[in-house]
Tab-separated table of C-alpha atoms in Angstrom:
chain	number	residue	atom	x	y	z
A	152	MET	CA	14.840	6.677	-14.842
A	153	TYR	CA	12.578	7.719	-11.963
A	154	LYS	CA	13.454	6.949	-8.361
A	155	ILE	CA	10.399	6.225	-6.211
A	156	ALA	CA	10.136	6.612	-2.430
A	157	ALA	CA	7.351	5.285	-0.189
A	158	PHE	CA	7.270	6.494	3.407
A	159	TYR	CA	5.118	7.261	6.429
A	160	ARG	CA	5.473	8.461	9.996
A	161	PHE	CA	2.869	8.590	12.747
A	162	LEU	CA	3.351	11.749	14.810
A	163	ARG	CA	1.184	14.547	16.100
A	164	LEU	CA	0.840	17.388	13.583
A	165	ASP	CA	-0.798	20.785	14.003
A	166	ASP	CA	-1.848	23.441	11.481
A	167	ILE	CA	-2.239	21.111	8.524
A	168	PRO	CA	-3.012	23.949	6.033
A	169	ALA	CA	0.309	25.655	6.830
A	170	LEU	CA	2.221	22.386	6.542
A	171	ARG	CA	0.527	21.686	3.219
A	172	ARG	CA	1.655	25.025	1.798
A	173	GLU	CA	5.190	24.482	3.087
A	174	ILE	CA	5.508	21.036	1.491
A	175	ARG	CA	3.963	22.154	-1.805
A	176	ASP	CA	6.465	25.016	-1.993
A	177	ALA	CA	9.363	22.660	-1.299
A	178	GLY	CA	8.167	20.208	-3.927
A	179	SER	CA	7.472	22.874	-6.546
A	180	ALA	CA	11.112	23.936	-6.384
A	181	LEU	CA	12.213	20.498	-7.637
A	182	THR	CA	11.912	19.662	-11.329
A	183	GLY	CA	9.868	16.587	-12.198
A	184	LEU	CA	8.621	15.693	-8.727
A	185	CYS	CA	5.363	13.707	-8.830
A	186	GLY	CA	3.242	11.597	-6.489
A	187	THR	CA	1.111	12.295	-3.431
A	188	ILE	CA	1.797	13.212	0.195
A	189	LEU	CA	-1.033	12.899	2.736
A	190	LEU	CA	-1.160	15.010	5.897
A	191	ALA	CA	-3.363	14.438	8.930
A	192	PRO	CA	-3.251	15.191	12.667
A	193	GLU	CA	-1.841	11.646	13.139
A	194	GLY	CA	1.096	12.023	10.726
A	195	VAL	CA	2.406	11.966	7.142
A	196	ASN	CA	2.213	9.303	4.418
A	197	GLY	CA	3.344	9.433	0.819
A	198	THR	CA	4.732	7.922	-2.344
A	199	ILE	CA	6.671	10.325	-4.554
A	200	ALA	CA	9.049	10.085	-7.499
A	201	ALA	CA	11.563	12.186	-9.411
A	202	ALA	CA	15.023	11.998	-10.909
A	203	PRO	CA	17.358	10.565	-8.219
A	204	ASP	CA	18.988	13.854	-7.186
A	205	ALA	CA	15.681	15.721	-6.916
A	206	LEU	CA	14.043	12.887	-4.977
A	207	ASP	CA	16.951	12.688	-2.540
A	208	GLN	CA	16.605	16.406	-1.858
A	209	MET	CA	12.883	16.045	-1.113
A	210	ILE	CA	13.415	13.044	1.156
A	211	ALA	CA	16.131	14.904	3.063
A	212	TYR	CA	13.742	17.823	3.583
A	213	LEU	CA	10.871	15.549	4.698
A	214	ASP	CA	13.159	13.657	7.056
A	215	GLU	CA	14.397	16.858	8.655
A	216	ARG	CA	10.809	18.073	8.991
A	217	PHE	CA	9.045	14.846	10.028
A	218	GLY	CA	11.700	12.190	10.706
A	219	ILE	CA	10.391	9.884	7.975
A	220	ARG	CA	13.586	7.800	7.900
A	221	GLU	CA	12.755	6.490	11.381
A	222	ASN	CA	10.404	3.913	9.838
A	223	GLY	CA	12.621	3.394	6.807
A	224	VAL	CA	11.970	4.831	3.356
A	225	LYS	CA	11.288	2.179	0.689
A	226	TYR	CA	12.951	2.900	-2.665
A	227	SER	CA	12.333	1.469	-6.123
A	228	THR	CA	12.637	2.640	-9.735
A	229	SER	CA	10.550	3.029	-12.871
A	230	GLU	CA	11.519	3.705	-16.458
A	231	GLU	CA	8.353	5.750	-16.945
A	232	LYS	CA	6.870	8.589	-14.920
A	233	PRO	CA	4.799	6.716	-12.289
A	234	PHE	CA	2.446	9.573	-11.314
A	235	ASN	CA	0.890	12.408	-13.281
A	236	ARG	CA	1.709	15.301	-10.926
A	237	PHE	CA	2.694	16.282	-7.398
A	238	LYS	CA	-0.077	16.652	-4.808
A	239	VAL	CA	-0.229	17.344	-1.064
A	240	ARG	CA	-3.614	16.393	0.378
A	241	PRO	CA	-5.030	16.992	3.867
A	242	LYS	CA	-7.025	14.112	5.384
A	243	ARG	CA	-8.598	13.150	8.698
A	244	GLU	CA	-6.340	10.055	8.835
A	245	ILE	CA	-3.266	9.170	6.780
A	246	ILE	CA	-4.632	5.632	6.608
A	247	THR	CA	-8.391	5.546	7.114
A	248	MET	CA	-9.690	3.138	9.758
A	249	ARG	CA	-12.277	5.212	11.651
A	250	ARG	CA	-11.462	3.606	15.010
A	251	ASP	CA	-10.578	5.941	17.874
A	252	ASP	CA	-8.676	3.191	19.706
A	253	ALA	CA	-6.336	2.667	16.709
A	254	ASP	CA	-3.695	5.215	17.731
A	255	PRO	CA	-0.149	4.322	16.612
A	256	THR	CA	1.248	7.435	18.305
A	257	ARG	CA	0.562	5.739	21.658
A	258	ARG	CA	1.284	2.039	21.103
A	259	VAL	CA	2.034	-0.372	18.253
A	260	GLY	CA	2.901	-4.036	17.870
A	261	GLU	CA	6.322	-5.641	17.730
A	262	TYR	CA	8.371	-4.980	14.594
A	263	VAL	CA	9.793	-8.016	12.810
A	264	SER	CA	12.606	-7.517	10.300
A	265	PRO	CA	12.435	-9.238	6.897
A	266	SER	CA	15.306	-11.532	7.938
A	267	GLU	CA	13.278	-12.760	10.936
A	268	TRP	CA	9.881	-12.966	9.213
A	269	ASN	CA	10.161	-16.504	7.807
A	270	ALA	CA	10.885	-17.992	11.221
A	271	LEU	CA	7.942	-16.141	12.761
A	272	ILE	CA	5.367	-17.302	10.222
A	273	ASP	CA	6.662	-20.884	10.555
A	274	ASP	CA	5.522	-20.891	14.198
A	275	PRO	CA	2.312	-23.002	14.285
A	276	ASP	CA	0.899	-20.821	17.059
A	277	VAL	CA	1.076	-17.686	14.918
A	278	VAL	CA	-1.925	-16.488	12.878
A	279	VAL	CA	-0.577	-14.756	9.749
A	280	LEU	CA	-2.953	-12.060	8.577
A	281	ASP	CA	-2.924	-9.961	5.403
A	282	THR	CA	-4.298	-6.471	6.093
A	283	ARG	CA	-4.628	-5.386	2.444
A	284	ASN	CA	-7.664	-5.134	0.175
A	285	ASP	CA	-8.910	-8.029	-1.945
A	286	TYR	CA	-7.699	-6.626	-5.279
A	287	GLU	CA	-4.177	-6.485	-3.797
A	288	THR	CA	-4.201	-10.019	-2.414
A	289	ARG	CA	-5.155	-11.373	-5.844
A	290	VAL	CA	-1.726	-10.270	-7.082
A	291	GLY	CA	0.277	-12.030	-4.350
A	292	VAL	CA	0.343	-13.188	-0.697
A	293	PHE	CA	2.601	-14.863	1.840
A	294	GLU	CA	2.149	-18.618	1.902
A	295	GLY	CA	-0.178	-19.727	4.675
A	296	ALA	CA	-1.589	-16.243	5.314
A	297	ILE	CA	-5.252	-15.532	5.945
A	298	ASP	CA	-6.827	-13.252	3.351
A	299	PRO	CA	-9.726	-11.418	5.062
A	300	LYS	CA	-11.117	-10.463	1.623
A	301	ILE	CA	-11.907	-6.900	2.593
A	302	GLY	CA	-12.791	-4.280	0.011
A	303	VAL	CA	-11.381	-1.339	1.992
A	304	PHE	CA	-9.191	-1.056	5.083
A	305	THR	CA	-12.069	0.270	7.181
A	306	GLU	CA	-13.541	-3.270	7.038
A	307	PHE	CA	-10.487	-4.789	8.737
A	308	ALA	CA	-11.736	-4.127	12.274
A	309	ASP	CA	-15.072	-5.792	11.448
A	310	TYR	CA	-13.191	-8.861	10.227
A	311	VAL	CA	-11.155	-9.033	13.441
A	312	GLU	CA	-14.229	-8.696	15.648
A	313	ALA	CA	-16.079	-11.418	13.750
A	314	ASN	CA	-13.255	-13.944	13.309
A	315	LEU	CA	-10.496	-13.521	15.899
A	316	ASP	CA	-10.541	-13.956	19.673
A	317	PRO	CA	-7.854	-12.531	22.007
A	318	GLN	CA	-8.232	-15.573	24.268
A	319	ARG	CA	-7.585	-18.106	21.484
A	320	HIS	CA	-5.422	-16.201	19.007
A	321	ARG	CA	-2.549	-15.066	21.196
A	322	LYS	CA	0.018	-14.445	18.456
A	323	ILE	CA	-0.893	-12.424	15.377
A	324	ALA	CA	1.580	-11.605	12.587
A	325	MET	CA	0.424	-9.017	10.062
A	326	TYR	CA	1.817	-7.568	6.875
A	327	CYS	CA	0.925	-4.964	4.251
A	328	THR	CA	2.584	-3.180	1.335
A	329	GLY	CA	4.847	-0.746	3.170
A	330	GLY	CA	4.006	-1.148	6.855
A	331	ILE	CA	1.548	1.665	7.513
A	332	ARG	CA	-1.674	-0.363	7.599
A	333	CYS	CA	-0.104	-2.957	9.898
A	334	GLU	CA	1.050	-0.272	12.278
A	335	LYS	CA	-2.453	1.089	12.648
A	336	ALA	CA	-4.021	-2.376	12.736
A	337	SER	CA	-1.611	-3.442	15.471
A	338	ALA	CA	-2.566	-0.449	17.597
A	339	TYR	CA	-6.216	-1.406	17.194
A	340	MET	CA	-5.665	-5.081	18.043
A	341	LEU	CA	-3.608	-4.301	21.144
A	342	ALA	CA	-6.392	-1.998	22.301
A	343	ARG	CA	-8.831	-4.897	21.777
A	344	GLY	CA	-6.831	-7.144	24.117
A	345	PHE	CA	-4.720	-9.253	21.767
A	346	GLU	CA	-1.605	-10.342	23.642
A	347	ARG	CA	1.201	-10.512	21.044
A	348	VAL	CA	0.885	-8.594	17.806
A	349	PHE	CA	3.747	-8.591	15.283
A	350	HIS	CA	4.086	-6.738	12.008
A	351	LEU	CA	6.564	-6.927	9.153
A	352	GLN	CA	8.830	-3.894	9.355
A	353	GLY	CA	8.940	-2.076	6.027
A	354	GLY	CA	6.178	-4.293	4.679
A	355	ILE	CA	6.236	-6.504	1.614
A	356	LEU	CA	8.353	-3.991	-0.292
A	357	ARG	CA	11.256	-4.227	2.120
A	358	TYR	CA	10.904	-8.027	2.303
A	359	LEU	CA	11.094	-8.371	-1.498
A	360	GLU	CA	14.081	-6.038	-1.555
A	361	GLU	CA	16.098	-7.774	1.172
A	362	VAL	CA	15.175	-11.471	1.186
A	363	PRO	CA	16.810	-13.607	-1.547
A	364	GLU	CA	14.320	-15.020	-4.015
A	365	ASP	CA	15.248	-18.629	-3.215
A	366	GLU	CA	14.445	-18.010	0.478
A	367	SER	CA	11.269	-16.003	-0.073
A	368	ARG	CA	7.890	-17.153	1.241
A	369	TRP	CA	6.133	-14.614	-0.938
A	370	ARG	CA	3.962	-16.056	-3.695
A	371	GLY	CA	3.115	-13.888	-6.690
A	372	ASP	CA	3.837	-10.179	-7.019
A	373	CYS	CA	3.070	-7.132	-4.899
A	374	PHE	CA	0.448	-4.597	-5.980
A	375	VAL	CA	1.682	-0.986	-5.837
A	376	PHE	CA	-0.329	2.199	-6.175
A	377	ASP	CA	1.287	3.665	-9.282
A	378	LYS	CA	1.531	3.034	-13.011
A	379	ARG	CA	3.809	-0.011	-12.558
A	380	VAL	CA	0.799	-1.838	-11.003
A	381	ALA	CA	2.984	-4.527	-9.358
A	382	VAL	CA	6.572	-5.402	-8.471
A	383	GLY	CA	8.272	-8.728	-7.845
A	384	PRO	CA	11.507	-9.981	-6.242
A	385	ALA	CA	14.154	-7.266	-5.779
A	386	LEU	CA	11.325	-4.804	-6.583
A	387	ARG	CA	11.585	-5.458	-10.314
A	388	GLU	CA	8.554	-4.254	-12.277
A	389	ALA	CA	6.173	-7.171	-12.861
A	390	GLU	CA	4.025	-8.067	-15.876
A	391	TRP	CA	0.722	-6.651	-14.656
A	392	SER	CA	-1.542	-3.998	-16.093
A	393	MET	CA	-4.724	-2.311	-14.915
A	394	CYS	CA	-8.197	-2.330	-16.407
A	395	PHE	CA	-9.146	1.215	-17.343
A	396	GLY	CA	-12.816	0.465	-16.793
A	397	CYS	CA	-12.661	-0.742	-13.169
A	398	ARG	CA	-8.990	-0.239	-12.113
A	399	GLU	CA	-8.536	-3.915	-11.198
A	400	PRO	CA	-5.053	-5.439	-11.688
A	401	LEU	CA	-4.764	-7.861	-14.619
A	402	CYS	CA	-2.166	-10.563	-15.260
A	403	ALA	CA	-1.211	-11.843	-18.722
A	404	GLU	CA	-3.825	-14.636	-18.553
A	405	ASP	CA	-6.557	-12.116	-17.697
A	406	ARG	CA	-5.697	-10.142	-20.821
A	407	GLN	CA	-6.025	-13.251	-23.008
A	408	ARG	CA	-9.638	-13.888	-22.007
A	409	ASP	CA	-12.484	-13.260	-24.439
A	410	ASP	CA	-14.131	-10.823	-22.011
A	411	TYR	CA	-11.082	-8.518	-21.977
A	412	GLU	CA	-11.179	-5.424	-24.174
A	413	GLU	CA	-8.200	-3.099	-23.882
A	414	GLY	CA	-9.119	0.301	-22.504
A	415	VAL	CA	-12.715	-0.791	-21.901
A	416	SER	CA	-13.409	-3.807	-19.671
A	417	CYS	CA	-12.169	-7.065	-18.147
A	418	LEU	CA	-13.491	-10.149	-16.378
A	419	HIS	CA	-14.118	-8.087	-13.223
A	420	CYS	CA	-16.372	-5.451	-14.794
A	421	VAL	CA	-17.692	-6.654	-18.166
A	422	ASP	CA	-20.985	-7.885	-16.678
A	423	ARG	CA	-21.844	-4.520	-15.145
A	424	LEU	CA	-20.696	-2.287	-18.005
A	425	THR	CA	-23.568	-0.461	-19.711
A	426	PRO	CA	-23.523	-0.084	-23.526
A	427	GLU	CA	-23.305	3.694	-23.152
A	428	HIS	CA	-20.304	3.530	-20.836
A	429	ALA	CA	-18.601	0.940	-23.053
A	430	ALA	CA	-19.044	3.192	-26.104
A	431	SER	CA	-17.566	6.130	-24.195
A	432	LEU	CA	-14.549	4.076	-23.105
A	433	ARG	CA	-13.967	2.802	-26.665
A	434	MET	CA	-14.007	6.349	-27.995
A	435	ARG	CA	-11.514	7.456	-25.355
A	436	HIS	CA	-9.248	4.494	-26.107
A	437	ARG	CA	-9.234	5.309	-29.837
A	438	GLN	CA	-8.424	8.951	-29.102
A	439	MET	CA	-5.519	7.951	-26.837
A	440	ALA	CA	-4.190	5.550	-29.487
A	441	ASP	CA	-4.272	8.285	-32.157
A	442	ARG	CA	-2.138	10.696	-30.126
């Protein structure tokens, strides 16, 4: 059984190359650690996994070094190894938005706990906004939420500028997988003049973990960025898979369609798959099956 931890913390960091070496050394000393940690001048962000004791040691080290427990670490489990190896990657931003006024180290929106979230989104004056990408929202959303249908998070600001007005939309409630995108989006929206900006503390993962299923306003499952593909209530692994050809999430019905070919293509990519690429994918799939 693997224990999985998702975490982030916005804080000013210097000498990223030295920090990268330090974290890689700490992780290499622990057997079976896998996943990715991102480092940037604005902070740290990661999802890692290991046997429970090894993971707890790494989280304790990261908390002592960066205070990651301040935002809350989200835990779940997997029966299979969820990542291939352990990586520490330097980046310009730990969550890419490319907006200088989106600075969570200076100001963010108002945190809303999972226990308070239902009451907030029931307020008719509140605009509920999903900040995730379109392939994630296909797996599940909060009832009544606006799906901006963005392909990447960098498009979120364009959506806001084109569709929302600080003078008319005075209360915005946002959510994302673990909280990091909302935190950055809230900093951006406050800088753009929006009056009240709320975001779900701990994201969908914490909501699914803490809110009883019979009280949940979540519809569907939650896409996660590892081999489980998606989780449901109480963070139980859901029945989703991923197309090898295009990396889109697939439900059971998607896999029953005539245009689905395991290891090759699905409804999302079959029309743009060249014969040469399809043949290459089929060969790879046969080789993997023979192992």
